[in-house]
PDB file of C-alpha atoms in Angstrom:
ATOM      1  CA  UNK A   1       6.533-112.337 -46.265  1.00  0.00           C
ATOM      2  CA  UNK A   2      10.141-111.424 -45.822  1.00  0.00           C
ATOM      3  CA  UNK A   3      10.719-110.557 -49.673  1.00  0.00           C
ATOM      4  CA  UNK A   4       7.736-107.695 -49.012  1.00  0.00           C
ATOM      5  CA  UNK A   5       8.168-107.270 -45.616  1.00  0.00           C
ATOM      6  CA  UNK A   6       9.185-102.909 -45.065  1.00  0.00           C
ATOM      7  CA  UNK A   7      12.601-102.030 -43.833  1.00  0.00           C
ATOM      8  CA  UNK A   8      11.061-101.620 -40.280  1.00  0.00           C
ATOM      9  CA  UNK A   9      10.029-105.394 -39.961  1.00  0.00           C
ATOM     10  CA  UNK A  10      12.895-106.244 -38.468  1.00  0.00           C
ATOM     11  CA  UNK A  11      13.529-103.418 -36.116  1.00  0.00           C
ATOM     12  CA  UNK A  12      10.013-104.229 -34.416  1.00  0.00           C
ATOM     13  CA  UNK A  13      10.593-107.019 -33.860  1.00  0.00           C
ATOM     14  CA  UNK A  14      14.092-106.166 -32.732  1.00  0.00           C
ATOM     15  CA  UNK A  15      11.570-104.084 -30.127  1.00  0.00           C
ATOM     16  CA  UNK A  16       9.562-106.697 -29.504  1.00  0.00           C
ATOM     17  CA  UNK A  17      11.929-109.153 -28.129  1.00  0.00           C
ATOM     18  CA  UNK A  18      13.899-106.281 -26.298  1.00  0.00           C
ATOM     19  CA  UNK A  19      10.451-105.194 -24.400  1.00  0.00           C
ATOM     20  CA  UNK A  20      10.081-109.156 -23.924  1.00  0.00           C
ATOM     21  CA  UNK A  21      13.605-109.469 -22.336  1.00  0.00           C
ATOM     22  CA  UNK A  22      12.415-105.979 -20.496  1.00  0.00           C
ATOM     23  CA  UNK A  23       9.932-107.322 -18.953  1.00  0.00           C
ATOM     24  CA  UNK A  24      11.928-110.053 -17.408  1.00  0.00           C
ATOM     25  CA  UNK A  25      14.557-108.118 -16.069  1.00  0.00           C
ATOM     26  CA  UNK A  26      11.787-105.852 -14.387  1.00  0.00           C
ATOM     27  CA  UNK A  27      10.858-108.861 -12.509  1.00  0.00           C
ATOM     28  CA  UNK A  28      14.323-109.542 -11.565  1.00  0.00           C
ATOM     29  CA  UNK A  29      14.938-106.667 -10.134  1.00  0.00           C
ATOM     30  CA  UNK A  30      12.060-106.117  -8.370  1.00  0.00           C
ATOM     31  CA  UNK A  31      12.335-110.111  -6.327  1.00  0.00           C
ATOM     32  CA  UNK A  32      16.274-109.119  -5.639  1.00  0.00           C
ATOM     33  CA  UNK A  33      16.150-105.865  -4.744  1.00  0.00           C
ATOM     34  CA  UNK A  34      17.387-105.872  -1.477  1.00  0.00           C
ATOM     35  CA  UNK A  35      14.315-103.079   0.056  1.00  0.00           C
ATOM     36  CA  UNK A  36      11.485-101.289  -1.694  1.00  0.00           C
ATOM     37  CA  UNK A  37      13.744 -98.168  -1.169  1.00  0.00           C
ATOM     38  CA  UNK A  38      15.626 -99.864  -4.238  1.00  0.00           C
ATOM     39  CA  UNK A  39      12.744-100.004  -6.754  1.00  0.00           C
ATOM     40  CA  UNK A  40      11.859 -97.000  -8.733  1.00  0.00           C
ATOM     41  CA  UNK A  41       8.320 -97.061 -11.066  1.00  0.00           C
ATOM     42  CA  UNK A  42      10.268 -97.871 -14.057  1.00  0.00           C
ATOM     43  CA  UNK A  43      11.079-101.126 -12.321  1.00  0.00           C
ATOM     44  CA  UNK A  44       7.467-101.873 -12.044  1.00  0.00           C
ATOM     45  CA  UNK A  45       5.752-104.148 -14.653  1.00  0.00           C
ATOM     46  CA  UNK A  46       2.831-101.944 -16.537  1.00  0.00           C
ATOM     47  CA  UNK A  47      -0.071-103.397 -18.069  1.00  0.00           C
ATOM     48  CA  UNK A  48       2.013-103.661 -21.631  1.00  0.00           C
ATOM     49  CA  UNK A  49       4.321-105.514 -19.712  1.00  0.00           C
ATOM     50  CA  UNK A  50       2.264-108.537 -18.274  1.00  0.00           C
ATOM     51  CA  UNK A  51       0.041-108.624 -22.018  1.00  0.00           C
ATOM     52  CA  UNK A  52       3.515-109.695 -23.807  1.00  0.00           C
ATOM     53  CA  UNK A  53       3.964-111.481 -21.216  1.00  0.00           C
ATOM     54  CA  UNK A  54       1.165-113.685 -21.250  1.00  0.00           C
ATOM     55  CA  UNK A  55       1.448-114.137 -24.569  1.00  0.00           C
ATOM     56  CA  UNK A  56       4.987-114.641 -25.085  1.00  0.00           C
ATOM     57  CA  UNK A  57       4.435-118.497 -24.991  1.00  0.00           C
ATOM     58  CA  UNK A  58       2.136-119.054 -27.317  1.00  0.00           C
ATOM     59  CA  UNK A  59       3.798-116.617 -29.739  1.00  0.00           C
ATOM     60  CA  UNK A  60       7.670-118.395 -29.718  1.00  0.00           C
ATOM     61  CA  UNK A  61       5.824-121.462 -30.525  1.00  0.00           C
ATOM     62  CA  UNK A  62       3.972-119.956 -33.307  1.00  0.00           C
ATOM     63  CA  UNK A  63       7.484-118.225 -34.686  1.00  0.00           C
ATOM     64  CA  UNK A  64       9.301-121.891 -34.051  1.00  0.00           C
ATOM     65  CA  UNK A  65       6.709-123.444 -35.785  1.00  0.00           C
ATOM     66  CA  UNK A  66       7.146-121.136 -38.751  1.00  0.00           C
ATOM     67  CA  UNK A  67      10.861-121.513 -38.704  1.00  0.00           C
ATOM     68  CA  UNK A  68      11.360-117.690 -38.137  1.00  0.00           C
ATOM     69  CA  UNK A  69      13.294-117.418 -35.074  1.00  0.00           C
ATOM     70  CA  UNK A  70      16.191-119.663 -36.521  1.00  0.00           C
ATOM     71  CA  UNK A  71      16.454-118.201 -40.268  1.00  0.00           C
ATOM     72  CA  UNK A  72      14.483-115.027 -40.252  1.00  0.00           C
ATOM     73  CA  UNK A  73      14.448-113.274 -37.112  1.00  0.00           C
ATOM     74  CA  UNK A  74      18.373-114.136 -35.415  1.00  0.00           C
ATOM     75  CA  UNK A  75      19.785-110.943 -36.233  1.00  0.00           C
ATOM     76  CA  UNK A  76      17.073-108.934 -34.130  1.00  0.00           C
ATOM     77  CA  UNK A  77      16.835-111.391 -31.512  1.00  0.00           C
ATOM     78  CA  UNK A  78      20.659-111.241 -31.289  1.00  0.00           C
ATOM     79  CA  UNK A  79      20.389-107.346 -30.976  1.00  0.00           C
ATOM     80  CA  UNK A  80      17.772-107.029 -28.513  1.00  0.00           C
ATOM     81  CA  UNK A  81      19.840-109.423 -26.232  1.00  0.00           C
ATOM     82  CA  UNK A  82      23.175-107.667 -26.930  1.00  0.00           C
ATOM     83  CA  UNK A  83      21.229-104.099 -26.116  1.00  0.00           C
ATOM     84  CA  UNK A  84      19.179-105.391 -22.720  1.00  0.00           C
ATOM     85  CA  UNK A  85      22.611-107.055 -22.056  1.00  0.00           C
ATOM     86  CA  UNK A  86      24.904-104.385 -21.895  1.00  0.00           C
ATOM     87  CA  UNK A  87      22.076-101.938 -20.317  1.00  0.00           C
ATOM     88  CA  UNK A  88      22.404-104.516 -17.240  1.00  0.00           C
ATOM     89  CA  UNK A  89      25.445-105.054 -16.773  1.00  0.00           C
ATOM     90  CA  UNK A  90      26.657-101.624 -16.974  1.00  0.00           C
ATOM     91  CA  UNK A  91      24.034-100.607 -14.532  1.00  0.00           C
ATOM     92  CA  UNK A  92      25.039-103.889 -12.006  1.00  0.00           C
ATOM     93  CA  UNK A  93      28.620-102.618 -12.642  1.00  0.00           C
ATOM     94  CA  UNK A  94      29.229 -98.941 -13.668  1.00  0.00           C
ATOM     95  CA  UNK A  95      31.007 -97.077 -10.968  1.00  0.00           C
ATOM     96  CA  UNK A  96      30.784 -99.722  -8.108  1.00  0.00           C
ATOM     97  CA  UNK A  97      34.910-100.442  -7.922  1.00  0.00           C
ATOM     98  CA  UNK A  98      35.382-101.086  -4.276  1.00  0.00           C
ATOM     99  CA  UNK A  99      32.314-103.700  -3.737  1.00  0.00           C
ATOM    100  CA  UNK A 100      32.952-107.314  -3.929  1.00  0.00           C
ATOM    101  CA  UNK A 101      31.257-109.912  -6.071  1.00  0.00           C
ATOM    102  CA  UNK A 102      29.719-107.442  -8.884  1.00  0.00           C
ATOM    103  CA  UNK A 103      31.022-109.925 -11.537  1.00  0.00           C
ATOM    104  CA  UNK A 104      29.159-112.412  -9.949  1.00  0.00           C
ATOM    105  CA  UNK A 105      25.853-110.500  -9.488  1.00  0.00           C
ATOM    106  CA  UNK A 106      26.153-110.063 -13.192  1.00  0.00           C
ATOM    107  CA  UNK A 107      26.443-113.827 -13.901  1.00  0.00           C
ATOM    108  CA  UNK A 108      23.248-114.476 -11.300  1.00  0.00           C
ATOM    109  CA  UNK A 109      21.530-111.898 -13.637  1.00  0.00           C
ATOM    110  CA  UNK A 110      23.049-114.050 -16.977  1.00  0.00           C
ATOM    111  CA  UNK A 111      21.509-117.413 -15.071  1.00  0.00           C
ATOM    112  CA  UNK A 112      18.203-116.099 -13.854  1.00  0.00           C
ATOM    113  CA  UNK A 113      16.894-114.086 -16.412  1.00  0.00           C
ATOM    114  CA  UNK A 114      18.994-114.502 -19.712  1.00  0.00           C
ATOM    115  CA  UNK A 115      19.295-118.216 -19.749  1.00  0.00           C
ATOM    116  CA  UNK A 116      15.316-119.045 -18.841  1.00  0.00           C
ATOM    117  CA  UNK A 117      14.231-116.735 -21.714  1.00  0.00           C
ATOM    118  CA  UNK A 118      16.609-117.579 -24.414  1.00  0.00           C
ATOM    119  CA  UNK A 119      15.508-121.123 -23.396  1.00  0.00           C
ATOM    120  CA  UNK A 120      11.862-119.942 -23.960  1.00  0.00           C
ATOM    121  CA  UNK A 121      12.586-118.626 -27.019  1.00  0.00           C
ATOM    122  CA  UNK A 122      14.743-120.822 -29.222  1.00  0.00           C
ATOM    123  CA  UNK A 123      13.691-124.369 -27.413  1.00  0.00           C
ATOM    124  CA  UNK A 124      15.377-126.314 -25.385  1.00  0.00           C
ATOM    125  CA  UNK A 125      17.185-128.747 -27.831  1.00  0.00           C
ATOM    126  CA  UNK A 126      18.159-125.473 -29.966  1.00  0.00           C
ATOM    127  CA  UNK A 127      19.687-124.111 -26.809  1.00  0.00           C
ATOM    128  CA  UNK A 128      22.272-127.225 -25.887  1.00  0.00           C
ATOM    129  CA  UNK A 129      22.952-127.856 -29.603  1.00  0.00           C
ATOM    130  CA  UNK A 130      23.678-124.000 -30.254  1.00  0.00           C
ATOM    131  CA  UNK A 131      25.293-123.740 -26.766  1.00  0.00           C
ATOM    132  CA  UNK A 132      23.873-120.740 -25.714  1.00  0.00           C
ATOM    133  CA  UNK A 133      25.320-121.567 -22.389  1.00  0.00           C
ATOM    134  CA  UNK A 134      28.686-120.403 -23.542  1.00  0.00           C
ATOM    135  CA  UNK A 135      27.435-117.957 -25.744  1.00  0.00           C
ATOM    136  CA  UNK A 136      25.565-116.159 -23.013  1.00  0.00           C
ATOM    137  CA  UNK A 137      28.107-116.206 -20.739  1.00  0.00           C
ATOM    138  CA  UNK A 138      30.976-115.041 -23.028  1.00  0.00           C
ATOM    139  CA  UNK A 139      28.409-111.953 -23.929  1.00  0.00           C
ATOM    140  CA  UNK A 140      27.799-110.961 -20.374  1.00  0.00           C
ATOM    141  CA  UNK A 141      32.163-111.282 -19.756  1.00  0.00           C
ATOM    142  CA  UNK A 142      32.397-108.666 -23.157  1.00  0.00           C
ATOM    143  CA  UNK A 143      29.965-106.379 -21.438  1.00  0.00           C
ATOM    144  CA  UNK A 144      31.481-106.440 -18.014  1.00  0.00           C
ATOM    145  CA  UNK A 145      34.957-105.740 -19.692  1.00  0.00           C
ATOM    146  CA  UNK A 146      33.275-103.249 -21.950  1.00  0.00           C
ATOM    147  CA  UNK A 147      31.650-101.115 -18.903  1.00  0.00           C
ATOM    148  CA  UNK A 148      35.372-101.118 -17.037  1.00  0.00           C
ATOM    149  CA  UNK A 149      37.222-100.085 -20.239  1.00  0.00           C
ATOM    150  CA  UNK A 150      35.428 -96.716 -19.884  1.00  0.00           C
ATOM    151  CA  UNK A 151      36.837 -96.600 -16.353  1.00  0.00           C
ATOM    152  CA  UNK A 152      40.142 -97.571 -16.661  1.00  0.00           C
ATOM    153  CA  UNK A 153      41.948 -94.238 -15.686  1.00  0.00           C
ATOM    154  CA  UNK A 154      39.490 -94.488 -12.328  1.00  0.00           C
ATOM    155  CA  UNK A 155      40.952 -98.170 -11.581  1.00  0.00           C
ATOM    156  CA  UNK A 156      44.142 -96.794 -11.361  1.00  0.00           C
ATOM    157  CA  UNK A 157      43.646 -93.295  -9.392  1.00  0.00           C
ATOM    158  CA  UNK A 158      40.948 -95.292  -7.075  1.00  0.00           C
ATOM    159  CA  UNK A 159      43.681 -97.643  -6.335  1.00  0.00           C
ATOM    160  CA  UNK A 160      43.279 -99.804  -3.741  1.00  0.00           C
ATOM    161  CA  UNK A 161      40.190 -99.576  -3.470  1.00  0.00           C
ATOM    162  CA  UNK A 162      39.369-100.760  -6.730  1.00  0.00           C
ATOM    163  CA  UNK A 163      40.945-103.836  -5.882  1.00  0.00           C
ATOM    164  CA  UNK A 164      37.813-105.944  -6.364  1.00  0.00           C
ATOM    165  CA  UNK A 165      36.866-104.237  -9.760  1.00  0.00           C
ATOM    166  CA  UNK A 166      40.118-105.350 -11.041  1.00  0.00           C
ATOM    167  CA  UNK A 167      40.381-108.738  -9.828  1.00  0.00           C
ATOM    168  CA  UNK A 168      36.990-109.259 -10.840  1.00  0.00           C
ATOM    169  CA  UNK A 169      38.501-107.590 -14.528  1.00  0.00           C
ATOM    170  CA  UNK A 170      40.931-110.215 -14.507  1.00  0.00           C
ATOM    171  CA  UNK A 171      38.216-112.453 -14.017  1.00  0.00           C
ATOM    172  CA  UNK A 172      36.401-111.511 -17.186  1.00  0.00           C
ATOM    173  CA  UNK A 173      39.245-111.271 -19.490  1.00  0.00           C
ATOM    174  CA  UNK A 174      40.076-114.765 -18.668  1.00  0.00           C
ATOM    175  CA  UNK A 175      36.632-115.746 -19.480  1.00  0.00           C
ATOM    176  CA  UNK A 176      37.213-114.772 -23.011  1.00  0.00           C
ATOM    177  CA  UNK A 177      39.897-116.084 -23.835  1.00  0.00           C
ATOM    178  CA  UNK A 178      42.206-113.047 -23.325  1.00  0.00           C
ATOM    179  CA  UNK A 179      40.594-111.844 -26.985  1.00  0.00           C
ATOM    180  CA  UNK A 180      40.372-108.288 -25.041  1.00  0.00           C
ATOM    181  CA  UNK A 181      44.100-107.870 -23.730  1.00  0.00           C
ATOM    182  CA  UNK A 182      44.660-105.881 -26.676  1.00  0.00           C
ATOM    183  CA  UNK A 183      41.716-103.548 -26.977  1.00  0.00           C
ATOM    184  CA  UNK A 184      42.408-103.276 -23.400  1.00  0.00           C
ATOM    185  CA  UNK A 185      45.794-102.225 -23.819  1.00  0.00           C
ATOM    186  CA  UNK A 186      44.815 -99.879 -26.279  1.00  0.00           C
ATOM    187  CA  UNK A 187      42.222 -98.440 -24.551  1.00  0.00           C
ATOM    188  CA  UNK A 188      44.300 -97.865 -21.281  1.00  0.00           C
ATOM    189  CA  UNK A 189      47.767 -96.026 -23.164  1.00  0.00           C
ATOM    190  CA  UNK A 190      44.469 -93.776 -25.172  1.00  0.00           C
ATOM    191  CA  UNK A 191      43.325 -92.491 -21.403  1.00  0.00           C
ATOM    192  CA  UNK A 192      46.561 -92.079 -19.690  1.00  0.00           C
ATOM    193  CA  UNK A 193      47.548 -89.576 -22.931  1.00  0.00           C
ATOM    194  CA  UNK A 194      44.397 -87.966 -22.550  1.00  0.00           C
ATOM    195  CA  UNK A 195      43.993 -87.094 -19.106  1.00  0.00           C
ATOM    196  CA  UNK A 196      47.588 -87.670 -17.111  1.00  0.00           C
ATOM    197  CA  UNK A 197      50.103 -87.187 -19.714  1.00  0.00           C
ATOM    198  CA  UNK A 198      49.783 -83.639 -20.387  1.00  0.00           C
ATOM    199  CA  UNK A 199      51.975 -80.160 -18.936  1.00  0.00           C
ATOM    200  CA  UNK A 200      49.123 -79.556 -16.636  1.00  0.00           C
ATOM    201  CA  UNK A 201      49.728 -82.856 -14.769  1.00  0.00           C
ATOM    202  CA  UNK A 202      52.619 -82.617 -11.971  1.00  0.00           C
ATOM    203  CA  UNK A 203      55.250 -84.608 -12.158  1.00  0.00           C
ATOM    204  CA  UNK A 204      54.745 -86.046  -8.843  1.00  0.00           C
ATOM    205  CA  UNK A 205      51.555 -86.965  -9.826  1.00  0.00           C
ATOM    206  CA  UNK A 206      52.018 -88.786 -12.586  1.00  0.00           C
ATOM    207  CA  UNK A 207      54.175 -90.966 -10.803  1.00  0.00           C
ATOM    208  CA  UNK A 208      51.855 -91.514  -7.901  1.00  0.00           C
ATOM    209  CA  UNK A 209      49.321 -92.726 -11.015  1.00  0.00           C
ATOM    210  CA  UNK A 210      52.627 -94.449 -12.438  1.00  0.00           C
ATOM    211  CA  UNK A 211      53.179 -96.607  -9.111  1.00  0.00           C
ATOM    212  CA  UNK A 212      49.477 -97.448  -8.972  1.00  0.00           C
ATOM    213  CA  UNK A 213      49.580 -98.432 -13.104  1.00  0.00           C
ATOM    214  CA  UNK A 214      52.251-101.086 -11.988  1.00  0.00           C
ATOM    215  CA  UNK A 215      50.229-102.219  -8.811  1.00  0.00           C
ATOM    216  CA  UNK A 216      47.043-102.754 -11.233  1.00  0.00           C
ATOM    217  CA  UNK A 217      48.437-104.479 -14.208  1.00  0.00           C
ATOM    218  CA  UNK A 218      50.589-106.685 -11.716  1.00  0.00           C
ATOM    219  CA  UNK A 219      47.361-108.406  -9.887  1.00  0.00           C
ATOM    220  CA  UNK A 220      45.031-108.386 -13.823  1.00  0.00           C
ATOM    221  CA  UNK A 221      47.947-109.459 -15.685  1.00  0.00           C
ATOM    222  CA  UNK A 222      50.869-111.600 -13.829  1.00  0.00           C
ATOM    223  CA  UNK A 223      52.479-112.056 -17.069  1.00  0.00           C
ATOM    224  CA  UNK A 224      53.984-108.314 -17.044  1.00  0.00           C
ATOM    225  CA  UNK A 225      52.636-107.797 -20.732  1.00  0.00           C
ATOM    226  CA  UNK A 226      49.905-105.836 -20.311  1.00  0.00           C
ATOM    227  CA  UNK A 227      52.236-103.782 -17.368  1.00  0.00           C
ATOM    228  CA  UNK A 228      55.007-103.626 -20.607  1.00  0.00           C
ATOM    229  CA  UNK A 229      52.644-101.870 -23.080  1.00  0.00           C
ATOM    230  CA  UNK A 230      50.562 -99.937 -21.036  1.00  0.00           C
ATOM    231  CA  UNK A 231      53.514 -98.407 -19.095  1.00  0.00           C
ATOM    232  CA  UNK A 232      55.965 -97.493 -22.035  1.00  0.00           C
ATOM    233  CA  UNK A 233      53.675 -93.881 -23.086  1.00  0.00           C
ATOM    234  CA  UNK A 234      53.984 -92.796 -19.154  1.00  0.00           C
ATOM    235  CA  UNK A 235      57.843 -93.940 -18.899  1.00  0.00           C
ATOM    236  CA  UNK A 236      58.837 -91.716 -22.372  1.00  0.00           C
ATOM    237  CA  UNK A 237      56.457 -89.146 -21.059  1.00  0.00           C
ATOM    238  CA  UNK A 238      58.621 -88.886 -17.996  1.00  0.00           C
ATOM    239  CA  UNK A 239      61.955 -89.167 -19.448  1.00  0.00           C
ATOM    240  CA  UNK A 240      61.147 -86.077 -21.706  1.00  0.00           C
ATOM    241  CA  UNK A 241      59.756 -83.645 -18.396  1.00  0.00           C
ATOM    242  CA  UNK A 242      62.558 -81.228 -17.251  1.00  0.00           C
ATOM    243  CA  UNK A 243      61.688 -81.839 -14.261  1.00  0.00           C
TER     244      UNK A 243
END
């Protein structure tokens, strides 16, 4: 089957699982949104949604039986998840810097929805064996840190009010191993070039942004070496001004 199978096998049933996994986050939503006011229509489950899933059961078992969803179908069952994954959290998390608890919602999320239907789709003893536990949760930490990397320059200016977005960062990062310090880093000196570090920028502004830099980096990184590489760009910046 796979040998013949067309180049768009694969992606539907990438789509397949991804509307399955849609469907459950629908329903989600819909029991923990806080007032109706909160639910839109594409919230709503439509009558595609509730066919897959009724059926969702009976077809894991049959792709279990067949041995597909361990050898054959992984990689789009791996891709859907990543997709609905970082759809969610960036949604739970985008923008929202001075709320507390975000982090959390997003692990909730990770325990009420992801965790149940990987479950339901692997089995039980192929979730503890593969420990999808720890997979899942390390997945949902990378997309939290992913959705903040794109507001880094906005932790900093939004300073202190964004002091729960960046303790919750700090949170995260720890949660994976610090693997992201350095992308982080990276990612941080890229935006302070691109929209402080310029002649259009005052001087006393960019050490307003410079003082807040130092006040961030202290509470996510105690260590000083995330302060150390992120701050050496603005400090030669500075020394070079005339002013």
């Amino acid at each position: 089957v796979f040998v013949r199978a067309p180049e768009s096998f694969y992606d539907d049933f990438e789509q397949l699982f991804e509307s399955l996994l849609n469907a459950h986050q629908k329903k989600w939503a819909v029991s923990n949104a806080e007032d109706s006011m909160e639910v839109d229509d594409t919230d709503l489950l439509n009558e595609d949604d509730e066919r897959l899933l009724s059926e969702e059961i009976s077809l894991y078992a049959s792709l279990n039986t067949l041995g597909w969803i361990k050898k054959k179908l992984h990689r789009p069952f791996r891709a859907a998840l990543n997709k609905v994954t970082m759809r969610v959290i960036s949604e739970i998390a985008a923008h929202n810097w001075e709320e507390e608890g975000v982090y959390h919602r997003a692990m909730e999320w990770k325990s009420s929805v992801l965790e149940p239907w990987v479950t339901s789709v692997v089995g039980v003893s192929a979730f503890a064996e593969r420990r999808y536990d720890a997979q899942l949760e390390y997945s949902c930490s990378e997309a939290f840190i992913m959705v903040r990397m794109g507001e880094l320059f906005e932790l900093v200016t939004e300073w202190p009010e964004s002091l729960p977005a960046v303790k919750e960062l700090r949170v995260a990062l720890d949660r994976t191993g610090r693997l992201w310090y350095q992308s982080l880093a990276k990612k941080w000196r890229h935006s302070l070039r691109a929209r402080l570090l310029h002649p259009g920028a005052e001087t006393s502004q960019i050490i307003d942004v410079y003082i807040n830099i130092i006040k961030v980096l202290r509470e996510m990184d105690p260590s000083g070496e995330l302060l150390e590489v992120v701050s050496q760009p603005v400090r030669e910046y500075l020394k070079g001004r005339e002013d």
